[in-house]
Amino acid sequence: MSELSVKHLLGIKYLKETDIQLIFETADHFKEVINRSIKKVPSLRDITIANIFFENSTRTKLSFELAEKRLSADVLNFSASQSSVKKGETLIDTVNNILSMKVDMVVMRHPNPGAGIFLSKHVNASIVNAGDGAHEHPTQALLDSYSIREKLGDVAGKNVVIVGDILHSRVALSNIFALKLQGANVKVCGPKTLLPKYIDSLGVGVETDLRKALEWCDVANMLRIQNERLDISYFPTTREYTQQFGVNKKLLDSLDKEIVIMHPGPINRGVEITSDVADSKQSIILNQVENGVAIRMAVIYLLASKIK
Ligand code: CP
């Protein structure tokens, strides 16, 4: 396959397994490019991309911007907190104003689930979902799987546990779709209150005992407790959460194998993961960030080839 089956990247749910393999093969090439002394290619000199962020971001925003610049695209950065959104302008009006400046692609982060899908139906540009509320974060899941493939050789057949707040996590949902599409075995682990009611329909195992989950897995993806999305109390105290679902070095060292530790960031050090685990040789957290640039270059490059 030489092109994606989709015009937008709205979620992993809409991708085929062959799309993921094409993105990974393209990312392999771009990873080689960004490790050269000249880290840039002229591929997208005629493309303009707007990054519009209605929610805070460090990794995703910088990574998309760097990916676009490495591909030689023209880049516009829009932050809702400093824009006329604050004066009451709607999402569609905001985006149509940006598009009237001849923008070809919009990368959007938005707090509302489905915001990217809504936009793709109302504007004539390629849309990339950079995280929509608690729904999906497709490029995060792609870079996560790519990092597992890099570390362990393949994703198929690997046992991956996603630990923490599954209920509010777009990273969890996109990872579940991506990992299952590639043939990984997936479990989730967390307090029952932070597991969605529909979890069984996603075809994943559920484990509420962290030690058992870690003994089973090859990879543990530790999620952040998203205090900004917790409208009620889902567990008694942060201290108790950490005691039951936090990973520390002592626990890791007591396992009879060396598992891989991942985290999408930002990390709450000392809550879901201790510093000695985050910074250990078992952690691939910074590799995930590094791979994010190559993956986003691949996604943008492949989507841009469909609008030319
Ligand atoms: N992983 C992730 O989405 O991080 P940011 O919120 O910093 O972009």
Tab-separated table of N, CA and C and ligand atoms in Angstrom, residues 56-61 109 137 140 170 264-266, ligand 1:
chain	number	residue	atom	x	y	z
A	56	ASN	N	-4.037	23.005	26.644
A	56	ASN	CA	-2.587	23.080	26.836
A	56	ASN	C	-1.875	21.849	26.277
A	57	SER	N	-0.658	22.053	25.865
A	57	SER	CA	0.165	20.945	25.356
A	57	SER	C	1.623	21.370	25.362
A	58	THR	N	2.500	20.427	25.652
A	58	THR	CA	3.942	20.660	25.466
A	58	THR	C	4.433	19.760	24.335
A	59	ARG	N	4.391	18.434	24.572
A	59	ARG	CA	4.934	17.462	23.627
A	59	ARG	C	4.263	17.509	22.260
A	60	THR	N	2.929	17.405	22.249
A	60	THR	CA	2.215	17.259	20.969
A	60	THR	C	2.387	18.505	20.109
A	61	LYS	N	2.260	19.685	20.746
A	61	LYS	CA	2.341	20.951	20.002
A	61	LYS	C	3.744	21.146	19.413
A	109	ARG	N	-6.092	20.357	18.664
A	109	ARG	CA	-6.385	19.781	19.996
A	109	ARG	C	-7.571	20.544	20.559
A	137	HIS	N	-6.411	10.154	20.805
A	137	HIS	CA	-5.151	10.879	20.612
A	137	HIS	C	-4.323	9.997	19.665
A	140	GLN	N	-0.437	9.940	19.380
A	140	GLN	CA	0.207	9.411	20.589
A	140	GLN	C	0.235	7.874	20.526
A	170	ARG	N	-7.854	9.583	26.519
A	170	ARG	CA	-7.833	9.437	25.049
A	170	ARG	C	-6.620	8.595	24.623
A	264	PRO	N	2.870	8.540	28.479
A	264	PRO	CA	2.690	9.547	27.418
A	264	PRO	C	3.122	10.946	27.830
A	265	GLY	N	3.270	11.180	29.138
A	265	GLY	CA	3.568	12.512	29.639
A	265	GLY	C	2.315	13.386	29.583
A	266	PRO	N	2.249	14.464	30.350
A	266	PRO	CA	3.211	14.818	31.382
A	266	PRO	C	3.121	13.860	32.585
B	1	CP	N1	1.338	13.250	25.556
B	1	CP	C1	0.780	14.462	25.369
B	1	CP	O1	-0.256	14.610	24.664
B	1	CP	O2	1.423	15.500	26.008
B	1	CP	P1	1.032	17.029	25.876
B	1	CP	O3	-0.312	17.217	26.529
B	1	CP	O4	2.124	17.791	26.545
B	1	CP	O5	0.921	17.354	24.402
